XYZ file of C-alpha atoms in Angstrom:
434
model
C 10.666 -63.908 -314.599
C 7.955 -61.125 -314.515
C 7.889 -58.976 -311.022
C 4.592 -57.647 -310.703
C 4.903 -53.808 -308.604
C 1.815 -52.407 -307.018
C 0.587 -49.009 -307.994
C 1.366 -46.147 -305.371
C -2.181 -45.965 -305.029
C -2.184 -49.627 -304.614
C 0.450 -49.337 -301.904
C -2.007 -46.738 -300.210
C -5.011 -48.620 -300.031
C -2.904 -51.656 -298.256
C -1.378 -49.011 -296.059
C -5.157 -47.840 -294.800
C -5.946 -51.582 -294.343
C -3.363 -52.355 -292.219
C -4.085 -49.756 -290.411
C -7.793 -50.185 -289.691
C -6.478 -53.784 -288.951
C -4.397 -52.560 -286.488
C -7.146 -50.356 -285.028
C -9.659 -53.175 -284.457
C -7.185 -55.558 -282.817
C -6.393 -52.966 -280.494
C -9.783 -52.201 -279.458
C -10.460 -55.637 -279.335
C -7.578 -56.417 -276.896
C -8.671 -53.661 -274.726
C -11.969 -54.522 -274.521
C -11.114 -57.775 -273.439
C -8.285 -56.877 -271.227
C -10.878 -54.909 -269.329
C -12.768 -58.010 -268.724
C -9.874 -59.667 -267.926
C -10.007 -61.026 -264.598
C -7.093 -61.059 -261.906
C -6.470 -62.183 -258.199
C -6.950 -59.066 -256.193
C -3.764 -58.466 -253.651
C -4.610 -55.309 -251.627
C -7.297 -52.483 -251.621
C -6.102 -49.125 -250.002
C -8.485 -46.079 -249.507
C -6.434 -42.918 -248.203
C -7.161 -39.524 -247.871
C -10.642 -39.397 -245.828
C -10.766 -37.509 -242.311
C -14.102 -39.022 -241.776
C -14.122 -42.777 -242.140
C -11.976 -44.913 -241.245
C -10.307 -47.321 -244.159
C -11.917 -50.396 -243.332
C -15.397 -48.672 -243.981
C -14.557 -47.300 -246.991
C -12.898 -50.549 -248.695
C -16.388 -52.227 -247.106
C -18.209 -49.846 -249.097
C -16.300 -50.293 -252.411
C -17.196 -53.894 -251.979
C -13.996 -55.318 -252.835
C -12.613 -58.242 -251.080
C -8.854 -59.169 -251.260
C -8.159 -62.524 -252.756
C -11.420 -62.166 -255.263
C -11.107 -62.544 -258.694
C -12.220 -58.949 -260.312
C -11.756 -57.255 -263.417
C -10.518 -53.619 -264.615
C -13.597 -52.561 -265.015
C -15.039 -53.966 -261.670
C -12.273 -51.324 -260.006
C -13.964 -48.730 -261.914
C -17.699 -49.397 -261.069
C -16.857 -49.833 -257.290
C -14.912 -46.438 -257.529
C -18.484 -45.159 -259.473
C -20.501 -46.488 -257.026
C -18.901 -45.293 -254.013
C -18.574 -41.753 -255.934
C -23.044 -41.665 -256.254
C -23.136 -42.266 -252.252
C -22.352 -38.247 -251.925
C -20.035 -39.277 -249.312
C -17.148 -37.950 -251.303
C -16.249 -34.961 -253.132
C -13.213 -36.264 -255.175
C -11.924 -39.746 -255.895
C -9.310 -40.885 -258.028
C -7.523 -44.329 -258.274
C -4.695 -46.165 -259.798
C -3.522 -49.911 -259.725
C -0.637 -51.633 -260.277
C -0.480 -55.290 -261.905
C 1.699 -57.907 -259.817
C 2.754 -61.310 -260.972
C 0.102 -62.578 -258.859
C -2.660 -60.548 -259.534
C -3.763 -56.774 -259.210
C -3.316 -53.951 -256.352
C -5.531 -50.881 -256.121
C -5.399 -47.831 -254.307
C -8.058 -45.160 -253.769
C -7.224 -41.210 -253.000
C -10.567 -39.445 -251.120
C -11.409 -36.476 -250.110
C -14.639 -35.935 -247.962
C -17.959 -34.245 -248.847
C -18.261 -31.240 -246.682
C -22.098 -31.790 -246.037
C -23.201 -34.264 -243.811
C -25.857 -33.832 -241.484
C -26.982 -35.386 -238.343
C -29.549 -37.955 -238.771
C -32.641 -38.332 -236.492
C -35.199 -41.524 -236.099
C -38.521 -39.723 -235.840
C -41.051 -42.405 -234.983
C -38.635 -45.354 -234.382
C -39.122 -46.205 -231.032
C -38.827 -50.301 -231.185
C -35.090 -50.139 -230.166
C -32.731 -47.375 -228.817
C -31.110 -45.177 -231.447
C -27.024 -46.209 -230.489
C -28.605 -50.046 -231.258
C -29.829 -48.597 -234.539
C -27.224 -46.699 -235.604
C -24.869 -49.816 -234.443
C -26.953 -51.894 -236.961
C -27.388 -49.497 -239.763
C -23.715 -49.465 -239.550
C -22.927 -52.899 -240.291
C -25.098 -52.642 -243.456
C -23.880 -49.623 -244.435
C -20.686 -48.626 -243.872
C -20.528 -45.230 -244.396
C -23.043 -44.359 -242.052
C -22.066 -43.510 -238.124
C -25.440 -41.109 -237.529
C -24.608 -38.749 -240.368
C -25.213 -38.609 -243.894
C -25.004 -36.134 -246.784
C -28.522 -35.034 -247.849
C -27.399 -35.771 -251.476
C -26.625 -38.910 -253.007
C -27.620 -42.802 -252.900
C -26.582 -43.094 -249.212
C -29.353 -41.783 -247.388
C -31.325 -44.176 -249.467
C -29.396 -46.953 -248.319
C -29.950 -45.655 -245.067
C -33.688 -45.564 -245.059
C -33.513 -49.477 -246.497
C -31.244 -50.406 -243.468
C -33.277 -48.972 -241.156
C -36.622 -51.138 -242.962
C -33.737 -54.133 -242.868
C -32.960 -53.758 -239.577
C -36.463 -53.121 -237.763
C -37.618 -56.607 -239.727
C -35.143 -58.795 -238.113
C -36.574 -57.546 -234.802
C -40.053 -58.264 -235.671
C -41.228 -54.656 -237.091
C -41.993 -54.826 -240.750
C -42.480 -51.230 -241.969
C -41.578 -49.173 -245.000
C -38.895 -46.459 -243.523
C -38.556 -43.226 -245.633
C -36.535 -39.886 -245.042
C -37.255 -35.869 -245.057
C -35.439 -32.895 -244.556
C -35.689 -30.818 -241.519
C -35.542 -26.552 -241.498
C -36.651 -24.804 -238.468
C -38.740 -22.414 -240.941
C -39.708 -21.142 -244.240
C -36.025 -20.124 -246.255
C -34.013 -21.640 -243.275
C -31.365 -23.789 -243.714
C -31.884 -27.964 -244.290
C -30.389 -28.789 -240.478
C -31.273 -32.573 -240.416
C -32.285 -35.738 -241.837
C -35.521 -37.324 -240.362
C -36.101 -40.845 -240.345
C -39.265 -41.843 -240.537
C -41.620 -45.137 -240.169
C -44.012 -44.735 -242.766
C -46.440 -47.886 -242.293
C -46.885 -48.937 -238.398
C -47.032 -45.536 -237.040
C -47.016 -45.420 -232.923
C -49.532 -42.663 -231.745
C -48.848 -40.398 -228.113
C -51.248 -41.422 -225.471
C -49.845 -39.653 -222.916
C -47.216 -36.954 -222.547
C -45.541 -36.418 -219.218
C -43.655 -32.712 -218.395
C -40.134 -33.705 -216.243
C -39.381 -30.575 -214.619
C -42.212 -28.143 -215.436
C -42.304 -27.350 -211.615
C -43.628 -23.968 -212.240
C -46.835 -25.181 -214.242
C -49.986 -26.105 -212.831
C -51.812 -29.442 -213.743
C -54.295 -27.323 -215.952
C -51.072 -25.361 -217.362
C -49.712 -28.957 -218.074
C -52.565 -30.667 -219.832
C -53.420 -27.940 -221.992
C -50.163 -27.055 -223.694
C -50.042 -31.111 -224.334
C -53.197 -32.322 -225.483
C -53.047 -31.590 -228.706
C -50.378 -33.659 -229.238
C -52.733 -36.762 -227.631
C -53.814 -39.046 -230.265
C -51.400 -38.099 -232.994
C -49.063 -39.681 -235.032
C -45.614 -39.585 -232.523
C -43.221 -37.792 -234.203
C -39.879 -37.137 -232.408
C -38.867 -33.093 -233.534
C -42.799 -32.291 -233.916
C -43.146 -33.160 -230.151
C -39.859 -31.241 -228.862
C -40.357 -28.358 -231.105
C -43.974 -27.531 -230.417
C -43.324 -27.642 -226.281
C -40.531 -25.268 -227.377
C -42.741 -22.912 -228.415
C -45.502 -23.420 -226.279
C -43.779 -23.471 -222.943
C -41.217 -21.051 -224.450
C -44.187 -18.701 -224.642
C -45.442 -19.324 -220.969
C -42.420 -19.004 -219.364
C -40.885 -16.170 -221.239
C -44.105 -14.128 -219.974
C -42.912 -15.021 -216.550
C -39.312 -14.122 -216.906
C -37.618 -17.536 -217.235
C -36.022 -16.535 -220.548
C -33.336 -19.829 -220.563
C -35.913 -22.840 -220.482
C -34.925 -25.694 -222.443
C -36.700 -28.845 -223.495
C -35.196 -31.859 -224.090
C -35.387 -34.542 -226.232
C -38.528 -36.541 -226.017
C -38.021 -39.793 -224.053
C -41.024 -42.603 -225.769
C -42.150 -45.885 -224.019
C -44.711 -48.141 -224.974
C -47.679 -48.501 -223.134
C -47.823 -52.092 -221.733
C -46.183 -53.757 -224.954
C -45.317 -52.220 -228.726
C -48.092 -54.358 -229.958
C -50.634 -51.790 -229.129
C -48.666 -48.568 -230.771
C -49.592 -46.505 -228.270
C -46.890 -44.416 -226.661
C -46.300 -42.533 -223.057
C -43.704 -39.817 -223.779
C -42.018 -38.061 -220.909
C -40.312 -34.660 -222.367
C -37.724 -33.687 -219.849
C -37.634 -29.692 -219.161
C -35.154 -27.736 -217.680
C -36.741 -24.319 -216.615
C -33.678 -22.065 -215.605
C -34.178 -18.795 -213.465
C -36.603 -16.038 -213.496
C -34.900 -12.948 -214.624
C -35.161 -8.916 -214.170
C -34.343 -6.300 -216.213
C -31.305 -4.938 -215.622
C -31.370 -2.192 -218.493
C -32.735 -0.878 -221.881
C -30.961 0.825 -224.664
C -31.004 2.050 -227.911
C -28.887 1.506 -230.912
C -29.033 3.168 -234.693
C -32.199 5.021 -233.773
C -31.441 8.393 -235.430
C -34.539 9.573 -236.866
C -36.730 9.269 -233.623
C -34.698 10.155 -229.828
C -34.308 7.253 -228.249
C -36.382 9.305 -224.827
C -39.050 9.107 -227.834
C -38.777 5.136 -228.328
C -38.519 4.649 -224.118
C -42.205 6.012 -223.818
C -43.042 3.420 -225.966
C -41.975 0.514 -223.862
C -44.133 -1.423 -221.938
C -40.837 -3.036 -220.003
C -38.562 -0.923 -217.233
C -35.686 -1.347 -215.220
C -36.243 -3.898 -212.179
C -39.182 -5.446 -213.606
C -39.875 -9.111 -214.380
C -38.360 -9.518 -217.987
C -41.592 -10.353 -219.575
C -41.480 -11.139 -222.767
C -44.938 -10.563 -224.350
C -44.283 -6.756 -222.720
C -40.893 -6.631 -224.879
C -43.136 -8.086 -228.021
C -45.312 -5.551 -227.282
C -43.194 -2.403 -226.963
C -41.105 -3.357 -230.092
C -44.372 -4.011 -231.994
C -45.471 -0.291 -231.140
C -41.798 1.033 -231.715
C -42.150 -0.461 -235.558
C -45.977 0.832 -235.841
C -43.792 4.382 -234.641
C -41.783 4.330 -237.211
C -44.047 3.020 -240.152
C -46.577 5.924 -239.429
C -43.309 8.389 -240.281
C -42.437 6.752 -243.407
C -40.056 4.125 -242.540
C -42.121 1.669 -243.493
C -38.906 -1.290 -243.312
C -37.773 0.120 -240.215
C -36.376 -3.445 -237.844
C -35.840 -3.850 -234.488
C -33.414 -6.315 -233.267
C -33.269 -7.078 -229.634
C -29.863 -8.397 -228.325
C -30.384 -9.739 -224.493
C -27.362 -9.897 -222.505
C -27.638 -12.173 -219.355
C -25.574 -12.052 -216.050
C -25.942 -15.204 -214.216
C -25.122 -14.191 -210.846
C -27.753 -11.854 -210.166
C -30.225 -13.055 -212.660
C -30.699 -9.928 -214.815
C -30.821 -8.905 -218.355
C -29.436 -6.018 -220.249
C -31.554 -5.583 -223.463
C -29.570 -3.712 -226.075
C -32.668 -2.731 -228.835
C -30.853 -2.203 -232.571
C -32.699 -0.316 -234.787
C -32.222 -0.216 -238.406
C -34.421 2.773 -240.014
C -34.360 2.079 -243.900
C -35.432 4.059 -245.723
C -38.221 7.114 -245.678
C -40.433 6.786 -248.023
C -43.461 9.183 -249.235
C -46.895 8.768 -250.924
C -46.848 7.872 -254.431
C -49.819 7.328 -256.608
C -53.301 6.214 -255.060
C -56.235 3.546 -257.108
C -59.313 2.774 -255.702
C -62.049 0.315 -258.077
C -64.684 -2.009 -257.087
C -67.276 0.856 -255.830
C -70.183 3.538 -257.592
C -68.056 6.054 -259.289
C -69.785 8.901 -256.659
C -68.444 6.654 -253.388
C -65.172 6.631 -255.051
C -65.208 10.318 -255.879
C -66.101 11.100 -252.166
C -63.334 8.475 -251.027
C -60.671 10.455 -252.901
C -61.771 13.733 -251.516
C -61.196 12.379 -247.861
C -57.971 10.602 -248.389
C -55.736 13.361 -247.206
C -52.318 12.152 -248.045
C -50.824 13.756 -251.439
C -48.261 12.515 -253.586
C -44.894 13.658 -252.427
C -46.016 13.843 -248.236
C -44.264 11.897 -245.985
C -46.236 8.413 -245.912
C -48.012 7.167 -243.100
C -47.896 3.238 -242.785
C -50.794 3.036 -240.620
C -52.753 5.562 -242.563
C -54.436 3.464 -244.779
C -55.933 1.143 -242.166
C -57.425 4.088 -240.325
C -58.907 5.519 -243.723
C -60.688 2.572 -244.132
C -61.877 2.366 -240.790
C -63.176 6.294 -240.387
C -64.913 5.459 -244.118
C -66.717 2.327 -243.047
C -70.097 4.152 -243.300
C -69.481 5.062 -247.097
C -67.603 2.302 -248.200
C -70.468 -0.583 -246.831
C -73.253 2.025 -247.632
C -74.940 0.959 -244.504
C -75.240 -2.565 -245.969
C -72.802 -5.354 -245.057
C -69.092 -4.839 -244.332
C -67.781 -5.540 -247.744
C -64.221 -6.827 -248.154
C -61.566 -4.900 -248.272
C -57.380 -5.967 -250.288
C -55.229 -2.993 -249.428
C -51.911 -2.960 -251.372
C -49.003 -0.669 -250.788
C -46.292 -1.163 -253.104
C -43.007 0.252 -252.736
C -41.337 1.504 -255.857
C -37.518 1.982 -256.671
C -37.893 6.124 -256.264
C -38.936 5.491 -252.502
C -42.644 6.126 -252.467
C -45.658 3.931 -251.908
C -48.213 3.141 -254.123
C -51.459 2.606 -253.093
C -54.272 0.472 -254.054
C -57.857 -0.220 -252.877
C -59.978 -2.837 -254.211
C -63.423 -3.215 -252.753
């Protein structure tokens, strides 16, 4: 009998194969385990502080006594992850003779914002919300202003509104109360049947004459109704009218929309209720971080005393002048903060003015272009700061001013683009374009 032994290279190559073998049927198995399906016993979700379990295992979408797979568990945990309702999620199951049990740890995004309805006026906003909520489960009047769930939101919303007989496109923005403020809001927002204002109605503007009434309102007559754009420019408006008088506190409420006669003709008759507080007198004025000027200096200034009627276009003014002050003596980012400090009982107000001086800064180098060589030569001969003075912020304006003769050569006033550029050594350049 002849035995026939392999080669040890032989032996190596069948090695390898069973290998790869080996490799394939695993991936294979795991593959399909994945799709495997199984009877699904209990979903937990613990960890969050701001929803409650039952809205979270509503928002996986996972029903007990379904049949899901492995990777189902995953792509609900995914899912619920691209909401930006969560910072953190991890899970973990555990395989039962009759099925599969799965349990979610949270923790909660820290960003969620309160949500406004701008122009949604076809049912009140605890309705809406109440709605919304049943949709989407993660939403109680907040929402994070990242992620998929402000987008489910704005579809809710569209959802909602069409079961009551509104069919409009709903969309969202982000609200700031200025140019490099914070985001502070989300704004919801009907973008295809728009109501207009037809009339707004003052609730508590005692004070204000009829005239005073209609004019710091009719410009919002005819427009699009927007909710924050309403409130926020009767802030400033009336915040302006009554400060002048002294009634520092006012407040204005949120806007309070009806339809005129029925929604089907989208007009609107808003009543704004406003809450106009008591007139206050100064009480006192002082100074803080003034060192470069005495603070007797900055008093003469003022165009507000002790006892008066806290007006507040006089304390605009006098700060205004105390800044001009400073910028003609080289400070030229001198601030002035004013703090006021209210007592209640008597109606007064201690203002407590905080100065910060910067920097001082003196004249640097000086161009002028766009004129005849001769104007230009006579222009440098009057300018009478020199490099290294002091500089004078309001200098330049009055140069241009005293010059107007040469500069417009008796023609037409030509145009003027003053720069003054502050450089790193503390001294302004200048420069003049005609």
């Amino acid at each position: 009998m002849i035995e026939f032994l392999p080669s040890p290279a032989t032996i190596f190559v069948m090695r390898r194969f069973h290998l790869l073998c080996s490799a394939i049927l695993l991936l294979a198995s795991s593959s399909v385990f994945a799709e495997t399906t199984f009877k699904l016993q209990t979903v937990r979700v613990i960890g969050s502080q701001r929803f409650r379990e039952d809205e979270l295992v509503a928002a996986l979408g996972l029903r007990p006594g379904n049949e899901v797979s492995l990777d189902a568990l995953k792509k609900a945990a995914d899912q619920l992850m691209e909401t930006g309702a969560l910072a953190k999620l991890e899970y973990k199951y555990t395989s039962l003779s009759s099925g599969v049990s799965v349990e979610y740890q949270v923790s909660d995004a820290p960003d969620f914002l309160p949500c406004r309805y701008e122009n949604i006026v076809w049912m009140g906003s605890q309705e809406l919300t109440h709605e919304v909520h049943d949709i989407v489960p993660l939403f109680n009047g907040e929402a994070p202003t990242s992620g998929t769930l402000v987008d489910q939101v704005a579809e809710a919303i569209s959802a909602v509104l069409g079961r009551h007989g509104v069919t409009t496109k709903v969309r969202y923005e982000l609200h700031s109360r200025g140019i490099g403020s914070p985001v502070d809001a989300i704004l919801f927002v009907s973008d295809t049947v728009k109501p207009k204002v037809q009339e707004v109605i003052l609730s508590g503007a005692n004070l204000l004459t009829p005239g005073e009434k209609m004019e710091n309102t009719k410009r919002l007559v005819g427009d699009d109704y927007l909710a924050t754009r309403v409130r926020e420019s009767l802030a400033n408006e009336l915040g302006f009218l009554y400060g002048n008088r002294g009634y520092l506190r006012l407040q204005v409420g949120e806007p309070q929309p009806v339809f005129v006669d029925n929604p089907q003709t989208g007009l609107l008759r808003v009543t704004v209720p406003v809450n106009e507080g008591a007139q206050y007198r100064v009480k006192s004025i002082a100074w803080s971080g003034a060192a470069a000027t005495p603070a007797g200096t900055l008093d003469k200034l003022l165009q507000l005393h002790q006892g008066e009627i806290a007006d507040q276009s006089k304390l605009d003014l006098s700060l205004a002048a105390v800044l001009k002050s400073y910028r003609s003596v080289g400070y030229m980012t001198a601030k002035v903060q004013p703090v006021a400090n209210f007592t209640d009982n008597d109606h007064s107000v201690a203002y407590d003015l905080k100065v910060t001086e910067g920097d001082l800064f003196h004249m640097g180098n000086l161009s002028m272009q766009g004129l005849d060589p001769s104007v230009l030569q006579k222009l440098q001969k009057n300018w009478k700061l020199t490099r290294g003075d002091v500089y004078n912020g309001e200098y330049v304006q009055s140069f241009v001013k005293q010059n107007a003769a040469l500069i417009n050569g008796n023609g037409r006033p030509k145009s003027v683009k003053i720069q003054q550029i502050a450089q790193p050594e503390k001294v302004i350049d200048v420069t003049i374009d005609f």
